[in-house]
Short mmCIF file of C-alpha atoms in Angstrom, two decimals:
data_model
loop_
_atom_site.label_atom_id
_atom_site.label_comp_id
_atom_site.label_asym_id
_atom_site.label_seq_id
_atom_site.Cartn_x
_atom_site.Cartn_y
_atom_site.Cartn_z
CA MET A 1 111.93 172.62 60.35
CA VAL A 2 109.08 174.50 62.02
CA ALA A 3 109.46 174.71 65.78
CA THR A 4 106.63 173.41 67.95
CA GLU A 5 105.32 175.87 70.51
CA VAL A 6 104.57 174.54 73.99
CA ASP A 7 104.38 176.06 77.44
CA VAL A 8 107.15 174.16 79.26
CA VAL A 9 109.92 171.78 78.26
CA VAL A 10 111.41 169.59 80.98
CA ILE A 11 114.85 168.18 80.12
CA GLY A 12 115.45 165.08 82.21
CA LEU A 13 112.66 163.06 83.78
CA GLY A 14 114.29 161.93 86.98
CA PRO A 15 112.27 162.43 90.18
CA GLY A 16 112.32 166.25 90.08
CA GLY A 17 111.70 166.58 86.37
CA GLU A 18 109.01 163.94 86.47
CA TYR A 19 107.24 165.71 89.33
CA ALA A 20 107.42 169.13 87.66
CA ALA A 21 106.18 167.81 84.32
CA GLN A 22 103.22 166.02 85.85
CA LYS A 23 102.09 168.90 88.09
CA LEU A 24 102.42 171.52 85.36
CA ALA A 25 100.49 169.36 82.92
CA GLU A 26 97.78 168.74 85.50
CA ALA A 27 97.54 172.52 85.84
CA GLY A 28 96.62 172.70 82.18
CA LEU A 29 99.95 173.65 80.59
CA ARG A 30 101.34 172.12 77.41
CA VAL A 31 104.34 170.19 78.68
CA VAL A 32 106.98 168.19 76.83
CA GLY A 33 109.33 165.95 78.79
CA VAL A 34 112.65 164.88 77.26
CA GLU A 35 114.46 161.78 78.52
CA LYS A 36 117.21 159.69 76.95
CA GLY A 37 117.12 156.96 79.60
CA LEU A 38 114.42 155.47 81.77
CA VAL A 39 111.62 157.84 82.75
CA GLY A 40 111.79 158.04 86.54
CA GLY A 41 115.56 158.32 86.59
CA GLU A 42 118.18 156.75 88.79
CA CYS A 43 116.21 156.41 92.02
CA PRO A 44 113.58 153.78 91.16
CA PHE A 45 115.74 151.74 88.78
CA TYR A 46 119.37 151.96 89.92
CA GLY A 47 119.42 153.77 93.25
CA CYS A 48 117.16 154.30 96.22
CA ILE A 49 114.56 151.59 95.70
CA PRO A 50 116.58 148.55 94.60
CA SER A 51 119.44 149.30 97.00
CA LYS A 52 117.05 149.54 99.93
CA MET A 53 115.61 146.17 98.98
CA MET A 54 119.13 144.76 99.25
CA ILE A 55 119.56 146.44 102.61
CA ARG A 56 116.20 145.26 103.92
CA ALA A 57 117.10 141.66 103.07
CA ALA A 58 120.58 141.94 104.59
CA ASN A 59 119.22 143.49 107.78
CA THR A 60 116.76 140.63 108.13
CA ILE A 61 119.66 138.19 108.00
CA ALA A 62 121.51 140.18 110.67
CA GLU A 63 118.45 140.29 112.91
CA ALA A 64 117.93 136.53 112.55
CA ARG A 65 121.52 135.96 113.65
CA ARG A 66 120.89 138.06 116.75
CA ALA A 67 118.26 135.60 117.90
CA VAL A 68 120.91 133.54 119.66
CA THR A 69 121.50 136.48 122.00
CA LEU A 70 117.88 137.39 122.63
CA ALA A 71 115.58 134.47 121.86
CA GLY A 72 117.28 131.17 121.24
CA GLN A 73 118.97 129.09 118.60
CA GLY A 74 118.17 129.82 114.98
CA GLU A 75 119.70 129.45 111.56
CA VAL A 76 119.34 131.40 108.33
CA THR A 77 120.81 130.50 104.95
CA PRO A 78 121.22 133.58 102.73
CA ASP A 79 119.72 133.29 99.26
CA TRP A 80 120.47 136.24 96.97
CA ARG A 81 118.06 134.95 94.34
CA LEU A 82 115.17 136.23 96.45
CA VAL A 83 116.68 139.72 96.44
CA ALA A 84 117.44 139.69 92.72
CA GLU A 85 113.93 138.51 91.86
CA ARG A 86 112.31 141.17 94.04
CA ILE A 87 114.38 143.94 92.47
CA ASP A 88 113.68 142.64 88.96
CA LYS A 89 109.94 142.10 89.35
CA GLN A 90 108.78 144.47 92.08
CA ALA A 91 111.15 147.43 92.05
CA THR A 92 112.01 147.84 88.38
CA ASN A 93 109.48 145.75 86.43
CA HIS A 94 112.44 144.30 84.51
CA TRP A 95 113.82 147.86 84.14
CA ASP A 96 110.71 148.91 82.25
CA ASP A 97 109.55 152.49 82.76
CA SER A 98 106.04 152.01 81.38
CA ALA A 99 104.33 152.85 84.67
CA HIS A 100 106.20 156.16 84.89
CA VAL A 101 105.44 156.97 81.26
CA GLU A 102 101.76 156.18 81.64
CA ARG A 103 101.47 158.39 84.71
CA LEU A 104 102.93 161.33 82.82
CA THR A 105 101.09 160.83 79.57
CA GLY A 106 97.90 160.33 81.55
CA ALA A 107 98.45 163.79 83.01
CA GLY A 108 98.92 165.22 79.52
CA VAL A 109 102.70 165.26 79.20
CA ARG A 110 104.18 164.55 75.78
CA ILE A 111 107.37 162.51 76.15
CA LEU A 112 110.21 162.67 73.65
CA ARG A 113 112.87 159.96 73.88
CA GLY A 114 116.20 161.56 73.21
CA THR A 115 118.75 164.18 74.26
CA GLY A 116 117.62 167.75 74.82
CA ARG A 117 119.92 170.70 74.13
CA LEU A 118 119.24 174.34 74.93
CA ASP A 119 119.27 176.58 71.85
CA GLY A 120 118.67 180.01 73.30
CA THR A 121 116.14 181.31 75.80
CA GLY A 122 113.09 179.08 75.86
CA ARG A 123 114.30 176.99 72.94
CA VAL A 124 115.23 173.29 72.97
CA VAL A 125 116.43 170.97 70.23
CA VAL A 126 115.83 167.27 70.83
CA ALA A 127 117.91 164.62 69.09
CA GLY A 128 115.60 161.63 69.24
CA THR A 129 116.87 158.13 69.93
CA ASP A 130 115.04 157.13 66.74
CA GLY A 131 117.06 159.58 64.65
CA SER A 132 114.40 162.27 64.59
CA THR A 133 114.95 165.93 65.45
CA HIS A 134 112.48 168.16 67.25
CA GLU A 135 112.66 171.93 67.76
CA LEU A 136 110.62 173.26 70.66
CA VAL A 137 109.79 176.77 71.80
CA ALA A 138 108.70 176.98 75.43
CA THR A 139 106.67 180.13 76.04
CA ARG A 140 106.84 179.75 79.83
CA GLY A 141 110.32 178.27 79.92
CA VAL A 142 112.56 175.25 80.38
CA VAL A 143 113.12 173.11 83.48
CA LEU A 144 116.59 171.53 83.52
CA ASN A 145 116.97 168.25 85.42
CA ALA A 146 120.08 166.85 83.77
CA GLY A 147 121.03 164.60 86.68
CA THR A 148 124.31 162.84 87.37
CA VAL A 149 126.21 159.71 86.40
CA PRO A 150 128.59 157.56 88.48
CA ALA A 151 131.91 159.32 88.94
CA THR A 152 134.91 157.85 87.20
CA LEU A 153 138.29 157.53 88.87
CA PRO A 154 141.60 158.51 87.26
CA VAL A 155 143.22 155.28 88.43
CA ASP A 156 145.76 153.56 86.24
CA GLY A 157 144.35 150.37 84.76
CA LEU A 158 140.75 150.84 85.88
CA ASP A 159 139.31 151.73 82.47
CA GLY A 160 138.45 148.67 80.47
CA THR A 161 137.95 146.40 83.46
CA PRO A 162 134.50 144.95 84.20
CA TYR A 163 134.03 146.83 87.45
CA TRP A 164 130.59 147.59 88.86
CA THR A 165 128.91 150.91 89.53
CA ASN A 166 125.47 151.29 91.05
CA ARG A 167 124.09 150.55 87.56
CA GLU A 168 125.53 147.04 87.44
CA VAL A 169 125.28 146.14 91.09
CA VAL A 170 121.47 146.29 91.20
CA LYS A 171 121.30 143.68 88.43
CA VAL A 172 123.53 141.14 90.17
CA THR A 173 121.94 137.69 90.25
CA GLU A 174 124.88 135.75 91.71
CA LEU A 175 127.13 137.05 94.45
CA PRO A 176 130.92 137.05 94.18
CA ARG A 177 132.92 135.32 96.87
CA SER A 178 134.86 138.51 97.52
CA LEU A 179 134.40 142.19 96.75
CA ILE A 180 136.45 145.38 96.89
CA VAL A 181 134.43 148.57 97.34
CA ILE A 182 136.12 151.86 96.46
CA GLY A 183 134.36 154.70 98.21
CA GLY A 184 133.27 154.96 101.82
CA GLY A 185 130.39 157.35 101.30
CA PRO A 186 126.73 156.45 101.83
CA ILE A 187 126.41 154.15 98.79
CA GLY A 188 129.70 152.40 99.48
CA CYS A 189 128.93 151.81 103.15
CA GLU A 190 125.37 150.65 102.52
CA LEU A 191 126.32 148.12 99.85
CA THR A 192 129.42 147.00 101.74
CA GLN A 193 127.31 146.01 104.71
CA ALA A 194 124.58 144.41 102.60
CA PHE A 195 127.00 142.17 100.70
CA ALA A 196 128.99 141.32 103.82
CA ARG A 197 125.82 140.16 105.58
CA PHE A 198 125.15 137.86 102.64
CA GLY A 199 128.53 136.22 103.19
CA VAL A 200 130.72 138.12 100.73
CA ARG A 201 134.23 138.92 101.95
CA VAL A 202 134.39 142.72 101.54
CA THR A 203 137.27 145.20 101.65
CA LEU A 204 136.20 148.85 101.82
CA LEU A 205 138.72 151.43 100.57
CA GLU A 206 138.35 155.14 101.29
CA VAL A 207 140.86 157.82 100.35
CA ALA A 208 139.68 160.25 103.05
CA GLU A 209 140.78 159.82 106.63
CA ARG A 210 137.46 158.27 107.61
CA ILE A 211 134.39 156.77 106.01
CA LEU A 212 131.24 158.93 105.79
CA GLY A 213 133.50 161.97 105.76
CA PRO A 214 130.78 164.66 105.52
CA GLU A 215 129.02 163.24 108.57
CA GLU A 216 129.90 163.90 112.20
CA PRO A 217 133.05 162.06 113.39
CA GLU A 218 130.93 160.29 116.00
CA SER A 219 128.61 158.96 113.29
CA SER A 220 131.53 157.79 111.18
CA ALA A 221 133.11 156.00 114.14
CA VAL A 222 129.93 154.07 114.95
CA VAL A 223 129.54 152.76 111.40
CA HIS A 224 133.26 151.99 111.11
CA ASP A 225 133.17 149.88 114.26
CA VAL A 226 130.00 148.06 113.20
CA LEU A 227 131.41 147.20 109.78
CA THR A 228 134.70 145.93 111.17
CA GLY A 229 132.78 143.96 113.79
CA GLU A 230 130.90 142.25 110.96
CA GLY A 231 134.12 141.20 109.28
CA VAL A 232 134.61 144.00 106.76
CA ASP A 233 138.20 145.08 106.14
CA VAL A 234 137.81 148.86 106.36
CA ARG A 235 140.79 150.87 105.16
CA ALA A 236 140.56 154.65 105.29
CA GLY A 237 143.23 157.17 104.32
CA VAL A 238 144.53 155.01 101.48
CA ARG A 239 145.83 156.04 98.07
CA ILE A 240 144.97 153.80 95.15
CA GLU A 241 147.74 153.59 92.59
CA ARG A 242 146.52 151.07 90.04
CA VAL A 243 143.95 148.40 89.24
CA ALA A 244 144.62 145.19 87.35
CA HIS A 245 142.21 142.49 86.23
CA ASP A 246 143.09 138.93 85.24
CA GLY A 247 139.83 137.23 86.10
CA GLU A 248 140.13 138.76 89.56
CA PHE A 249 140.69 142.38 90.52
CA HIS A 250 143.97 143.47 92.09
CA VAL A 251 144.10 146.96 93.61
CA THR A 252 147.56 148.27 94.43
CA LEU A 253 147.75 150.81 97.24
CA ALA A 254 150.46 153.32 98.00
CA GLY A 255 153.19 151.48 99.86
CA GLY A 256 152.86 148.39 97.71
CA ASP A 257 149.99 146.58 99.45
CA VAL A 258 147.75 144.72 96.99
CA VAL A 259 144.11 143.92 97.71
CA SER A 260 142.52 141.23 95.55
CA ALA A 261 138.92 140.15 95.08
CA GLU A 262 136.62 138.50 92.58
CA GLN A 263 134.74 141.74 91.90
CA LEU A 264 135.19 145.51 92.26
CA LEU A 265 132.50 148.08 92.99
CA VAL A 266 133.34 151.75 92.39
CA ALA A 267 131.11 153.90 94.61
CA ALA A 268 133.12 157.11 94.45
CA GLY A 269 130.25 159.55 94.17
CA ARG A 270 128.53 161.03 91.15
CA ARG A 271 129.28 163.77 88.64
CA THR A 272 127.02 166.15 86.76
CA GLN A 273 126.70 166.00 82.98
CA LEU A 274 126.27 169.62 81.96
CA SER A 275 128.73 169.94 79.09
CA GLY A 276 127.21 169.92 75.63
CA ILE A 277 123.63 170.73 76.64
CA GLY A 278 123.74 174.30 75.34
CA LEU A 279 124.26 176.28 78.54
CA GLU A 280 126.36 178.78 76.58
CA THR A 281 123.28 179.65 74.49
CA VAL A 282 121.47 180.99 77.57
CA GLY A 283 124.35 183.01 79.00
CA LEU A 284 125.94 180.32 81.15
CA SER A 285 129.28 178.57 80.83
CA ASP A 286 129.44 175.22 79.05
CA ASP A 287 131.89 173.79 81.59
CA LEU A 288 129.83 174.32 84.74
CA ARG A 289 129.99 171.66 87.43
CA LEU A 290 126.84 172.98 89.09
CA VAL A 291 124.05 175.34 88.06
CA GLU A 292 123.47 178.26 90.41
CA THR A 293 119.83 179.06 91.16
CA ASP A 294 117.94 181.60 93.22
CA GLU A 295 115.28 180.85 95.82
CA ARG A 296 112.73 180.24 93.04
CA MET A 297 115.09 177.76 91.35
CA ARG A 298 115.65 180.20 88.50
CA ALA A 299 118.94 179.72 86.68
CA GLY A 300 118.33 182.34 84.01
CA GLU A 301 115.64 183.92 81.89
CA ARG A 302 112.77 181.42 81.59
CA LEU A 303 115.14 178.72 82.86
CA TRP A 304 114.85 176.69 86.06
CA ALA A 305 117.13 173.94 87.37
CA VAL A 306 116.40 171.18 89.87
CA GLY A 307 118.09 168.10 91.29
CA ASP A 308 121.70 167.05 91.60
CA ILE A 309 122.94 169.75 89.20
CA THR A 310 122.04 172.48 91.73
CA GLY A 311 124.49 171.17 94.34
CA LYS A 312 121.98 171.25 97.18
CA GLY A 313 122.11 167.53 97.89
CA GLN A 314 121.97 164.46 95.68
CA PHE A 315 118.71 163.25 97.15
CA THR A 316 115.36 162.40 95.60
CA HIS A 317 113.51 164.38 98.24
CA VAL A 318 115.55 167.53 97.51
CA SER A 319 114.92 167.25 93.77
CA MET A 320 111.17 166.88 94.29
CA TYR A 321 111.16 169.71 96.84
CA GLN A 322 112.86 171.96 94.30
CA ALA A 323 110.46 170.85 91.58
CA ALA A 324 107.52 171.90 93.75
CA VAL A 325 109.13 175.36 94.05
CA VAL A 326 109.46 175.53 90.25
CA VAL A 327 105.82 174.56 89.75
CA ARG A 328 104.70 177.36 92.07
CA ASP A 329 106.89 179.88 90.29
CA VAL A 330 105.82 178.84 86.78
CA LEU A 331 102.16 179.03 87.80
CA GLY A 332 102.63 182.46 89.36
CA GLU A 333 101.91 181.32 92.89
CA ASP A 334 103.41 182.88 96.00
CA GLY A 335 106.04 180.68 97.63
CA PRO A 336 107.23 179.24 99.84
CA TRP A 337 110.60 179.34 98.10
CA ALA A 338 113.65 177.15 98.50
CA ASP A 339 115.18 176.96 101.96
CA TYR A 340 118.09 174.61 102.67
CA ARG A 341 118.70 175.23 106.36
CA ALA A 342 117.27 171.86 107.28
CA VAL A 343 118.14 169.47 104.47
CA SER A 344 117.85 165.98 105.90
CA ARG A 345 119.65 162.86 104.71
CA VAL A 346 119.88 159.24 105.78
CA THR A 347 122.54 156.62 105.16
CA PHE A 348 120.75 153.29 105.39
CA THR A 349 123.42 151.28 107.10
CA ASP A 350 122.52 149.38 110.26
CA PRO A 351 122.47 151.46 112.39
CA GLU A 352 121.00 154.18 110.17
CA VAL A 353 122.78 157.53 110.05
CA GLY A 354 120.31 160.41 109.94
CA SER A 355 121.56 163.98 109.63
CA VAL A 356 120.05 167.42 109.21
CA GLY A 357 121.45 170.93 108.95
CA MET A 358 124.98 171.82 110.00
CA THR A 359 127.63 169.59 111.50
CA GLU A 360 129.52 170.87 114.53
CA HIS A 361 132.47 171.75 112.28
CA GLN A 362 130.29 173.69 109.85
CA ALA A 363 128.63 175.60 112.67
CA ARG A 364 131.97 176.61 114.16
CA GLU A 365 133.27 177.59 110.70
CA ALA A 366 130.20 179.81 110.35
CA GLY A 367 131.22 181.65 113.51
CA LEU A 368 128.29 180.51 115.64
CA GLN A 369 128.43 180.22 119.40
CA VAL A 370 128.22 176.43 119.38
CA ARG A 371 126.96 174.06 122.01
CA VAL A 372 126.94 170.31 121.53
CA GLY A 373 124.83 167.64 123.19
CA LEU A 374 125.53 163.91 122.98
CA ALA A 375 123.59 160.83 124.03
CA GLN A 376 124.76 157.25 123.62
CA VAL A 377 121.96 155.08 122.26
CA PRO A 378 123.07 151.87 124.04
CA GLU A 379 122.71 153.75 127.34
CA SER A 380 119.13 154.81 126.58
CA SER A 381 116.18 152.81 127.82
CA ARG A 382 115.30 151.55 124.34
CA GLY A 383 118.92 150.89 123.48
CA TRP A 384 119.36 148.80 126.62
CA ILE A 385 116.23 146.79 125.79
CA HIS A 386 117.29 146.40 122.15
CA GLN A 387 120.72 145.09 123.22
CA ALA A 388 121.90 143.24 120.09
CA GLY A 389 122.56 145.77 117.34
CA ASN A 390 121.93 148.78 119.56
CA GLU A 391 124.91 150.87 118.46
CA GLY A 392 124.33 154.57 117.96
CA VAL A 393 124.65 158.15 119.11
CA ILE A 394 122.49 161.27 119.10
CA LYS A 395 124.36 164.53 118.52
CA LEU A 396 122.81 167.97 118.66
CA VAL A 397 124.47 171.16 117.41
CA ALA A 398 123.02 174.36 118.89
CA ASP A 399 123.45 178.06 118.27
CA ALA A 400 123.66 179.17 121.87
CA GLU A 401 123.10 182.83 121.03
CA ARG A 402 119.70 182.16 119.44
CA GLY A 403 118.85 179.14 121.57
CA VAL A 404 117.98 176.86 118.64
CA LEU A 405 119.36 173.74 116.99
CA VAL A 406 121.16 174.29 113.70
CA GLY A 407 122.08 170.66 113.12
CA ALA A 408 121.65 167.16 114.46
CA SER A 409 122.58 163.54 113.84
CA SER A 410 120.70 160.44 114.90
CA VAL A 411 122.61 157.20 114.55
CA ALA A 412 120.45 154.33 115.74
CA PRO A 413 118.58 151.23 114.57
CA ALA A 414 115.82 153.67 113.57
CA GLY A 415 118.03 156.71 113.06
CA GLY A 416 116.20 157.87 109.95
CA GLU A 417 112.89 157.90 111.81
CA VAL A 418 114.28 159.68 114.85
CA LEU A 419 115.57 162.31 112.44
CA GLY A 420 112.02 163.51 111.77
CA LEU A 421 111.79 165.17 115.18
CA LEU A 422 115.21 166.77 114.78
CA ALA A 423 114.57 167.97 111.24
CA ALA A 424 111.39 169.70 112.40
CA ALA A 425 113.30 171.35 115.24
CA VAL A 426 116.00 172.69 112.90
CA HIS A 427 113.62 173.72 110.14
CA ALA A 428 111.11 175.50 112.38
CA GLU A 429 113.80 176.85 114.72
CA ILE A 430 111.92 175.50 117.71
CA PRO A 431 113.52 177.02 120.82
CA ILE A 432 115.61 174.59 122.81
CA ALA A 433 113.70 175.73 125.88
CA THR A 434 110.51 174.49 124.19
CA LEU A 435 112.07 171.18 123.16
CA ARG A 436 113.05 170.59 126.77
CA THR A 437 109.40 170.82 127.83
CA MET A 438 108.29 168.07 125.40
CA HIS A 439 107.08 164.63 126.39
CA PHE A 440 109.49 162.03 124.98
CA ALA A 441 107.67 158.70 124.87
CA TYR A 442 109.16 155.94 126.99
CA PRO A 443 110.85 153.70 125.97
CA THR A 444 111.69 154.90 122.44
CA PHE A 445 114.90 155.58 120.55
CA HIS A 446 113.92 159.23 120.17
CA ARG A 447 113.83 159.58 123.95
CA ALA A 448 117.63 159.79 123.78
CA VAL A 449 117.13 163.25 122.24
CA GLU A 450 116.02 164.45 125.68
CA VAL A 451 119.33 163.34 127.18
CA ALA A 452 121.27 165.12 124.42
CA LEU A 453 119.26 168.31 125.02
CA ASP A 454 120.06 168.23 128.71
CA GLY A 455 123.73 167.75 127.89
CA LEU A 456 124.19 170.77 125.62
CA VAL A 457 127.51 172.38 126.59
CA ASP A 458 129.96 174.82 125.00
#
């Protein structure tokens, strides 16, 4: 077979790969994109977009129920069919990626449906889903965006049961009466709250000592209290010994306690899928969990990597940020290059948990002279006005020696939006002295940042 010469091959057309392929093609390069699943990846079809539609609907129900406290009597009857129809028709177009394909092909990208495997520097072999084989030589190089899949759990009895992951849960058309969620990370907490607000009896199991473990303890505590207040049975620090299914799920915990429910959702994180894609042919190990890259996202000679496989955050915005770096490097432009000091993230519970940069623990582990400022959102002017559903906390982590913020968390009804101010402060290293001279609009949730700044102490 004669190999086809192109400029760039992009393996994996999730958000980062899709962005890189489109921009490079628009710049006039010959680009081939390889994808075995849906073009667009996890985010638009099984992750960010459909899950946020669930959350939006659930939050509307919660807000309607708060009317009795703030406005008068009201009643809302949850109807999941509205959510399912919106996800099917608006978010995923019946899980059809035509719009994504057309955008890429319109830019000049050639798309091959299949699995791409590296076969030496700048070389890719594609095993097509139609049984075809394609050999490609990329004169500029290869962009690797292999992505992740839901993590599996080595729990006795789990394999072979009809449990849900994020792939199945977004296609649910009828709600179960009861649900067990394994995993108290962002996905687990978001979906736990959404289903609970639609009337599902939910038990949330987390093996770590607290839910949202990578977040600040204060953030975790707020969400824990809100979930339990809404009727969720939150159990942290548990050990799961086995799972059985006889029409219902039965999860046995260490100590003999058994939790039963009609359905089980496993939201225990995600794992990379790097084995078998030919990394050994370009000087890397075949059993890597993550691909190391430099500031230009280079992973080797004429090889770039973006997205979850780089270990810099399993977020759409990080993947696209990295892809923009790759595009600049491939086109011979001059930076800016990758900088992860101010990676922001939001867990879309209610209240939202926004975070950027280092936690207090990470800053102390790094040997910084740490100062911490806290502000309770319910005690702020906007929090007091908001009243029902006003839980939250603003936490600032400062490097006292340099006089700048190195991390922050904003837990509030609009925590993700408040985070914008804090992310800018961390990213640009705005002096704390300058932040203290700002005008903080009254009465807003972000005004609580001013209180946290004033409270910075060792």
